[in-house]
CSV table of C-alpha atoms and ligand atoms in Angstrom, one decimal:
chain,number,residue,atom,x,y,z
A,1,UNK,CA,75.3,45.6,68.1
A,2,UNK,CA,75.9,42.3,66.6
A,3,UNK,CA,75.4,38.6,66.9
A,4,UNK,CA,77.6,35.7,65.6
A,5,UNK,CA,77.3,32.0,65.8
A,6,UNK,CA,79.6,29.0,65.5
A,7,UNK,CA,79.4,25.3,65.8
A,8,UNK,CA,81.4,24.0,68.7
A,9,UNK,CA,80.6,20.3,68.9
A,10,UNK,CA,77.9,17.8,68.7
A,11,UNK,CA,76.0,15.3,70.8
A,12,UNK,CA,74.7,12.3,68.8
A,13,UNK,CA,73.7,14.0,65.5
A,14,UNK,CA,72.7,17.3,67.1
A,15,UNK,CA,75.0,20.3,66.6
A,16,UNK,CA,76.0,22.4,69.5
A,17,UNK,CA,75.9,26.0,68.5
A,18,UNK,CA,77.5,28.9,70.4
A,19,UNK,CA,76.1,32.4,70.1
A,20,UNK,CA,78.0,35.6,70.8
A,21,UNK,CA,76.0,38.8,71.4
A,22,UNK,CA,78.0,42.0,71.4
A,23,UNK,CA,76.9,45.6,72.3
A,24,UNK,CA,78.4,48.9,71.2
A,25,UNK,CA,80.9,48.9,74.2
A,26,UNK,CA,82.4,45.6,73.1
A,27,UNK,CA,80.7,43.8,76.0
A,28,UNK,CA,79.8,40.2,75.0
A,29,UNK,CA,77.5,37.5,76.2
A,30,UNK,CA,78.4,34.0,75.0
A,31,UNK,CA,76.0,31.1,75.3
A,32,UNK,CA,75.4,27.7,73.7
A,33,UNK,CA,72.5,25.5,72.7
A,34,UNK,CA,73.5,22.6,75.0
A,35,UNK,CA,71.7,23.2,78.3
A,36,UNK,CA,71.1,26.8,77.1
A,37,UNK,CA,74.3,27.4,78.9
A,38,UNK,CA,75.8,30.9,79.7
A,39,UNK,CA,79.5,30.7,78.9
A,40,UNK,CA,80.7,34.2,78.7
A,41,UNK,CA,80.1,37.7,80.2
A,42,UNK,CA,83.0,39.4,78.6
A,43,UNK,CA,84.1,42.9,79.4
A,44,UNK,CA,86.9,44.9,77.9
A,45,UNK,CA,89.8,46.4,80.0
A,46,UNK,CA,91.6,49.7,79.3
A,47,UNK,CA,93.5,48.1,76.4
A,48,UNK,CA,90.3,46.6,75.0
A,49,UNK,CA,91.4,43.1,76.1
A,50,UNK,CA,88.3,41.0,77.0
A,51,UNK,CA,87.9,39.3,80.4
A,52,UNK,CA,85.3,36.7,81.2
A,53,UNK,CA,83.5,37.4,84.5
A,54,UNK,CA,81.9,33.9,84.7
A,55,UNK,CA,83.4,30.4,84.6
A,56,UNK,CA,83.3,28.3,81.5
A,57,UNK,CA,84.8,25.1,80.1
A,58,UNK,CA,86.9,25.3,77.0
A,59,UNK,CA,86.1,21.7,76.0
A,60,UNK,CA,82.4,21.3,75.3
A,61,UNK,CA,82.5,17.7,76.4
A,62,UNK,CA,83.2,18.8,80.0
A,63,UNK,CA,79.7,20.3,80.2
A,64,UNK,CA,78.2,16.9,79.6
A,65,UNK,CA,80.0,15.2,82.5
A,66,UNK,CA,81.0,17.7,85.1
A,67,UNK,CA,78.4,17.7,87.9
A,68,UNK,CA,78.9,21.4,88.8
A,69,UNK,CA,76.4,22.5,86.2
A,70,UNK,CA,78.7,25.4,85.1
A,71,UNK,CA,76.5,28.0,83.4
A,72,UNK,CA,73.7,25.6,82.8
A,73,UNK,CA,70.0,26.5,82.6
A,74,UNK,CA,68.3,24.4,85.3
A,75,UNK,CA,64.7,23.4,85.2
A,76,UNK,CA,61.9,22.6,85.6
A,77,UNK,CA,62.9,23.2,89.2
A,78,UNK,CA,66.3,24.3,90.6
A,79,UNK,CA,67.7,22.8,93.8
A,80,UNK,CA,66.5,19.7,95.7
A,81,UNK,CA,63.0,18.2,96.1
A,82,UNK,CA,62.8,15.7,99.0
A,83,UNK,CA,62.4,12.2,97.6
A,84,UNK,CA,61.3,13.8,94.3
A,85,UNK,CA,57.8,13.9,95.8
A,86,UNK,CA,55.2,16.6,95.7
A,87,UNK,CA,51.5,17.1,95.5
A,88,UNK,CA,49.5,19.4,93.2
A,89,UNK,CA,45.7,19.6,93.5
A,90,UNK,CA,45.7,16.6,95.9
A,91,UNK,CA,47.5,14.4,93.3
A,92,UNK,CA,50.8,13.0,94.4
A,93,UNK,CA,53.7,12.9,91.9
A,94,UNK,CA,57.1,11.3,92.2
A,95,UNK,CA,59.9,12.3,89.8
A,96,UNK,CA,62.8,9.8,89.4
A,97,UNK,CA,65.5,10.8,91.9
A,98,UNK,CA,69.1,11.6,90.8
A,99,UNK,CA,71.0,12.5,94.1
A,100,UNK,CA,70.7,9.7,96.6
A,101,UNK,CA,67.1,9.5,97.7
A,102,UNK,CA,66.3,13.0,96.3
A,103,UNK,CA,65.8,15.0,93.2
A,104,UNK,CA,68.2,17.8,92.2
A,105,UNK,CA,68.2,20.4,89.5
A,106,UNK,CA,65.2,19.0,87.5
A,107,UNK,CA,66.4,15.4,87.5
A,108,UNK,CA,68.5,13.4,85.0
A,109,UNK,CA,66.4,14.6,82.1
A,110,UNK,CA,65.9,18.2,83.2
A,111,UNK,CA,66.5,21.3,81.1
A,112,UNK,CA,70.3,21.0,81.5
A,113,UNK,CA,70.4,17.6,79.7
A,114,UNK,CA,69.0,18.8,76.3
A,115,UNK,CA,70.3,20.6,73.3
A,116,UNK,CA,68.0,23.6,72.6
A,117,UNK,CA,66.8,25.2,69.4
A,118,UNK,CA,67.8,28.9,69.0
A,119,UNK,CA,66.6,32.1,67.3
A,120,UNK,CA,68.4,35.4,67.4
A,121,UNK,CA,67.1,39.0,67.2
A,122,UNK,CA,68.7,42.4,66.9
A,123,UNK,CA,66.5,44.9,68.7
A,124,UNK,CA,66.7,48.6,68.8
A,125,UNK,CA,68.9,48.9,71.9
A,126,UNK,CA,69.8,45.2,72.6
A,127,UNK,CA,70.7,41.9,71.1
A,128,UNK,CA,68.9,38.7,72.0
A,129,UNK,CA,69.1,34.9,71.6
A,130,UNK,CA,66.2,32.7,72.6
A,131,UNK,CA,66.6,28.9,73.2
A,132,UNK,CA,63.4,26.9,73.1
A,133,UNK,CA,62.2,23.3,73.6
A,134,UNK,CA,59.2,21.3,74.7
A,135,UNK,CA,60.0,18.8,77.4
A,136,UNK,CA,57.4,16.2,77.8
A,137,UNK,CA,56.2,14.5,80.9
A,138,UNK,CA,57.6,11.2,79.6
A,139,UNK,CA,61.0,12.8,79.2
A,140,UNK,CA,61.6,14.3,82.7
A,141,UNK,CA,58.8,12.8,84.8
A,142,UNK,CA,57.1,16.0,85.9
A,143,UNK,CA,53.4,16.4,85.0
A,144,UNK,CA,52.5,18.2,81.8
A,145,UNK,CA,54.4,18.8,78.6
A,146,UNK,CA,56.2,22.1,79.1
A,147,UNK,CA,57.1,24.6,76.4
A,148,UNK,CA,60.1,26.4,77.7
A,149,UNK,CA,62.0,29.4,76.3
A,150,UNK,CA,65.2,30.9,77.7
A,151,UNK,CA,66.2,34.3,76.4
A,152,UNK,CA,69.5,36.1,76.9
A,153,UNK,CA,69.4,39.8,76.2
A,154,UNK,CA,72.4,42.1,76.2
A,155,UNK,CA,71.7,45.9,76.1
A,156,UNK,CA,73.8,49.0,75.6
A,157,UNK,CA,73.8,49.7,79.4
A,158,UNK,CA,76.0,46.5,79.8
A,159,UNK,CA,73.1,44.7,81.4
A,160,UNK,CA,72.2,41.0,80.8
A,161,UNK,CA,68.6,40.0,81.1
A,162,UNK,CA,67.7,36.3,81.3
A,163,UNK,CA,64.0,35.5,80.8
A,164,UNK,CA,62.5,32.1,81.6
A,165,UNK,CA,59.2,31.4,79.9
A,166,UNK,CA,57.1,28.4,80.6
A,167,UNK,CA,53.7,27.1,79.5
A,168,UNK,CA,52.4,23.6,80.2
A,169,UNK,CA,49.3,21.6,79.2
A,170,UNK,CA,48.8,20.4,82.8
A,171,UNK,CA,49.5,21.8,86.2
A,172,UNK,CA,53.2,21.4,86.9
A,173,UNK,CA,56.2,23.0,88.8
A,174,UNK,CA,58.3,25.7,87.3
A,175,UNK,CA,61.3,27.3,89.1
A,176,UNK,CA,64.1,27.5,86.6
A,177,UNK,CA,67.4,29.2,87.1
A,178,UNK,CA,70.8,29.9,85.7
A,179,UNK,CA,73.7,28.1,87.5
A,180,UNK,CA,76.2,30.8,86.7
A,181,UNK,CA,79.5,31.0,88.6
A,182,UNK,CA,81.1,34.4,88.9
A,183,UNK,CA,84.8,35.3,89.2
A,184,UNK,CA,85.4,39.0,88.3
A,185,UNK,CA,89.2,38.9,88.4
A,186,UNK,CA,91.5,38.7,85.5
A,187,UNK,CA,93.3,35.5,86.5
A,188,UNK,CA,90.2,33.5,87.8
A,189,UNK,CA,92.4,31.9,90.5
A,190,UNK,CA,90.3,32.6,93.5
A,191,UNK,CA,87.2,34.5,94.8
A,192,UNK,CA,88.8,35.1,98.2
A,193,UNK,CA,89.4,38.8,97.4
A,194,UNK,CA,85.8,39.3,96.2
A,195,UNK,CA,83.2,41.2,98.2
A,196,UNK,CA,79.7,39.9,98.3
A,197,UNK,CA,76.5,41.5,99.4
A,198,UNK,CA,73.2,39.6,99.7
A,199,UNK,CA,69.9,41.5,100.3
A,200,UNK,CA,68.9,39.0,103.0
A,201,UNK,CA,68.2,38.7,106.7
A,202,UNK,CA,67.4,35.0,106.8
A,203,UNK,CA,68.7,31.8,105.3
A,204,UNK,CA,67.3,28.3,104.9
A,205,UNK,CA,68.1,25.7,107.5
A,206,UNK,CA,69.1,22.4,105.9
A,207,UNK,CA,69.7,18.8,107.1
A,208,UNK,CA,72.7,16.5,106.3
A,209,UNK,CA,71.3,15.8,102.8
A,210,UNK,CA,71.2,19.6,102.2
A,211,UNK,CA,67.4,19.4,102.2
A,212,UNK,CA,65.5,22.4,103.7
A,213,UNK,CA,63.9,21.6,107.0
A,214,UNK,CA,61.3,24.4,106.5
A,215,UNK,CA,62.8,26.7,109.1
A,216,UNK,CA,64.5,30.0,108.3
A,217,UNK,CA,67.5,31.1,110.4
A,218,UNK,CA,68.5,34.7,111.2
A,219,UNK,CA,71.7,35.9,109.4
A,220,UNK,CA,72.6,38.6,111.9
A,221,UNK,CA,75.8,38.2,113.7
A,222,UNK,CA,76.6,34.9,111.8
A,223,UNK,CA,78.8,34.0,108.8
A,224,UNK,CA,75.6,34.3,106.7
A,225,UNK,CA,75.2,38.0,107.2
A,226,UNK,CA,76.0,39.5,103.8
A,227,UNK,CA,73.6,42.5,104.2
A,228,UNK,CA,76.6,44.8,104.0
A,229,UNK,CA,79.5,43.8,101.7
A,230,UNK,CA,81.7,41.1,103.1
A,231,UNK,CA,85.1,39.8,102.0
A,232,UNK,CA,84.8,36.2,100.9
A,233,UNK,CA,87.9,35.0,102.5
A,234,UNK,CA,86.8,36.2,105.9
A,235,UNK,CA,83.2,34.9,105.4
A,236,UNK,CA,84.6,31.5,104.6
A,237,UNK,CA,86.8,31.6,107.7
A,238,UNK,CA,83.9,32.7,109.9
A,239,UNK,CA,81.7,29.9,108.4
A,240,UNK,CA,84.3,27.3,109.3
A,241,UNK,CA,84.7,28.6,112.8
A,242,UNK,CA,81.0,28.7,113.4
A,243,UNK,CA,79.8,25.5,111.7
A,244,UNK,CA,82.9,23.5,110.7
A,245,UNK,CA,81.8,23.8,107.1
A,246,UNK,CA,84.4,24.9,104.5
A,247,UNK,CA,82.0,25.8,101.7
A,248,UNK,CA,78.8,27.9,101.3
A,249,UNK,CA,76.0,26.1,99.7
A,250,UNK,CA,73.0,27.9,101.1
A,251,UNK,CA,69.7,29.5,100.2
A,252,UNK,CA,69.0,33.0,101.3
A,253,UNK,CA,65.6,34.6,101.5
A,254,UNK,CA,65.6,38.0,99.9
A,255,UNK,CA,64.4,41.0,101.9
A,256,UNK,CA,62.7,42.7,98.9
A,257,UNK,CA,62.7,42.8,95.1
A,258,UNK,CA,63.6,46.5,94.8
A,259,UNK,CA,67.3,46.3,95.7
A,260,UNK,CA,69.8,44.1,94.0
A,261,UNK,CA,69.5,40.6,95.3
A,262,UNK,CA,73.3,40.2,95.2
A,263,UNK,CA,76.2,42.5,94.5
A,264,UNK,CA,79.6,40.9,93.7
A,265,UNK,CA,82.6,43.2,93.6
A,266,UNK,CA,86.3,42.8,92.8
A,267,UNK,CA,88.0,46.0,93.8
A,268,UNK,CA,91.4,45.1,92.5
A,269,UNK,CA,90.2,44.6,88.9
A,270,UNK,CA,87.5,47.3,89.3
A,271,UNK,CA,84.5,45.3,88.4
A,272,UNK,CA,81.1,44.9,90.0
A,273,UNK,CA,78.0,42.9,89.0
A,274,UNK,CA,74.6,43.5,90.6
A,275,UNK,CA,72.0,40.8,90.3
A,276,UNK,CA,68.2,41.6,90.3
A,277,UNK,CA,65.5,39.0,90.5
A,278,UNK,CA,61.7,38.9,90.6
A,279,UNK,CA,61.7,35.8,92.9
A,280,UNK,CA,62.3,35.5,96.7
A,281,UNK,CA,65.5,33.5,97.0
A,282,UNK,CA,69.1,33.0,96.0
A,283,UNK,CA,71.4,30.1,96.5
A,284,UNK,CA,75.1,31.0,97.0
A,285,UNK,CA,77.5,28.2,96.4
A,286,UNK,CA,81.3,28.5,96.6
A,287,UNK,CA,83.2,25.9,94.5
A,288,UNK,CA,86.0,25.0,92.2
A,289,UNK,CA,84.4,23.1,89.3
A,290,UNK,CA,87.9,22.3,87.9
A,291,UNK,CA,88.3,20.0,91.0
A,292,UNK,CA,86.0,17.3,89.6
A,293,UNK,CA,87.9,14.0,89.4
A,294,UNK,CA,91.0,15.6,91.0
A,295,UNK,CA,92.7,14.5,94.3
A,296,UNK,CA,92.1,15.9,97.8
A,297,UNK,CA,95.7,17.3,97.5
A,298,UNK,CA,94.7,19.2,94.4
A,299,UNK,CA,91.6,20.6,96.1
A,300,UNK,CA,93.6,21.6,99.2
A,301,UNK,CA,96.0,23.6,97.0
A,302,UNK,CA,93.3,25.3,94.9
A,303,UNK,CA,90.9,27.8,96.5
A,304,UNK,CA,87.4,28.3,95.3
A,305,UNK,CA,87.5,30.0,92.0
A,306,UNK,CA,83.7,30.6,91.6
A,307,UNK,CA,80.7,31.8,93.4
A,308,UNK,CA,77.5,30.4,92.0
A,309,UNK,CA,74.6,32.8,92.3
A,310,UNK,CA,71.3,30.9,91.6
A,311,UNK,CA,68.4,33.3,91.7
A,312,UNK,CA,65.1,31.3,92.1
A,313,UNK,CA,62.2,30.7,94.5
A,314,UNK,CA,63.4,29.1,97.7
A,315,UNK,CA,64.4,25.4,97.3
A,316,UNK,CA,61.8,22.7,97.8
A,317,UNK,CA,59.1,25.4,98.0
A,318,UNK,CA,56.4,23.0,97.0
A,319,UNK,CA,56.9,21.1,100.2
A,320,UNK,CA,57.3,24.1,102.6
A,321,UNK,CA,54.5,26.5,103.3
A,322,UNK,CA,55.7,30.1,103.1
A,323,UNK,CA,58.6,29.3,100.7
A,324,UNK,CA,56.8,30.5,97.6
A,325,UNK,CA,54.5,29.3,94.9
A,326,UNK,CA,56.2,27.4,92.1
A,327,UNK,CA,53.1,25.8,90.6
A,328,UNK,CA,52.6,26.6,86.9
A,329,UNK,CA,48.9,26.3,86.1
A,330,UNK,CA,47.8,24.5,82.9
A,331,UNK,CA,47.8,26.6,79.8
A,332,UNK,CA,48.8,29.7,81.7
A,333,UNK,CA,52.2,31.1,80.7
A,334,UNK,CA,54.7,32.4,83.2
A,335,UNK,CA,57.9,34.5,82.8
A,336,UNK,CA,60.6,34.9,85.4
A,337,UNK,CA,63.4,37.5,84.9
A,338,UNK,CA,66.9,37.8,86.3
A,339,UNK,CA,69.2,40.7,85.4
A,340,UNK,CA,72.9,41.2,85.8
A,341,UNK,CA,74.2,44.7,85.6
A,342,UNK,CA,77.9,45.2,85.0
A,343,UNK,CA,79.7,48.4,86.2
A,344,UNK,CA,83.3,49.4,86.2
A,345,UNK,CA,84.2,50.7,89.7
B,1,GLA,C1,73.7,23.8,93.8
B,1,GLA,C2,73.6,22.9,95.0
B,1,GLA,C3,74.9,22.3,95.3
B,1,GLA,C4,75.5,21.6,94.1
B,1,GLA,C5,75.6,22.6,92.9
B,1,GLA,C6,76.2,22.0,91.7
B,1,GLA,O1,74.5,24.9,94.1
B,1,GLA,O2,73.0,23.6,96.1
B,1,GLA,O3,74.8,21.4,96.4
B,1,GLA,O4,74.7,20.5,93.7
B,1,GLA,O5,74.3,23.1,92.7
B,1,GLA,O6,75.3,21.3,90.9
């Protein structure tokens, strides 16, 4: 097992450092200090050639401007909060909005806008890098100064564990997530041939601004039914037929915590990743992040090349009873865990 690091760029006078964790099977996890971003989940083929199962940008500057949040750690809160408004202990807070009238992905000064400090560790059966930073109430507008740590752990069972630690000096919100896009195929051209399974019977109804209405809709007999594995091309076709929408960007309520929340599979390249989460929801978003700034013609001729799997508590939970508790109490630490198990199939 080993860890290496290299400087890949800088913002202002802060160096952006990239870390590579490697296990005894030559599986690698690559991540960088800017936005504590996950850049590589590399697995070897028969000839020991490495293939990345997640999307990344080669040019680090792209991470600063591209709005798709490729691989970013998102916090304090993933997803949208209506008007940036919420109430804790009868006190109303309003965080500066950054998507029309609403707040998304922790706002303009959320976790994904900072360069994080890092420390590495070689454990008995795993390698680990931990990114840490204190984000103050003045910086991002949420109550409380929050000390956050994001750890990436790769073990010898080819499993990646991401831990999110938070502790704040005042009651605040904490629902962080990794905005990772999967594509398990060798060429990364499309996810149409992928099979997706989501351990869910219900998804979140949203309005035109993609804000949850508070209602849950049944998945059964609709394009949202991924309880058994479904081919993505047919799911997208069914979605369009039923709703007119050409893209999934939806939150699913998980049925339980025992089974994998999500299983993604590419039979042609014999790869599968199972995602486990200790929270109640997952957002699934089909996209082609390379399309940013390109023409409609470009988009039309390039199918989606990534499926974002965002494991978290259901979006805008603070404003919808029954969606889950994302309040982080003052001076009480909290750890959330998401795991990604790779298997050759
Ligand atoms: C989430 C949201 C999408 C989009 C992406 C990229 O998936 O649900 O609407 O904003 O993040 O940032």
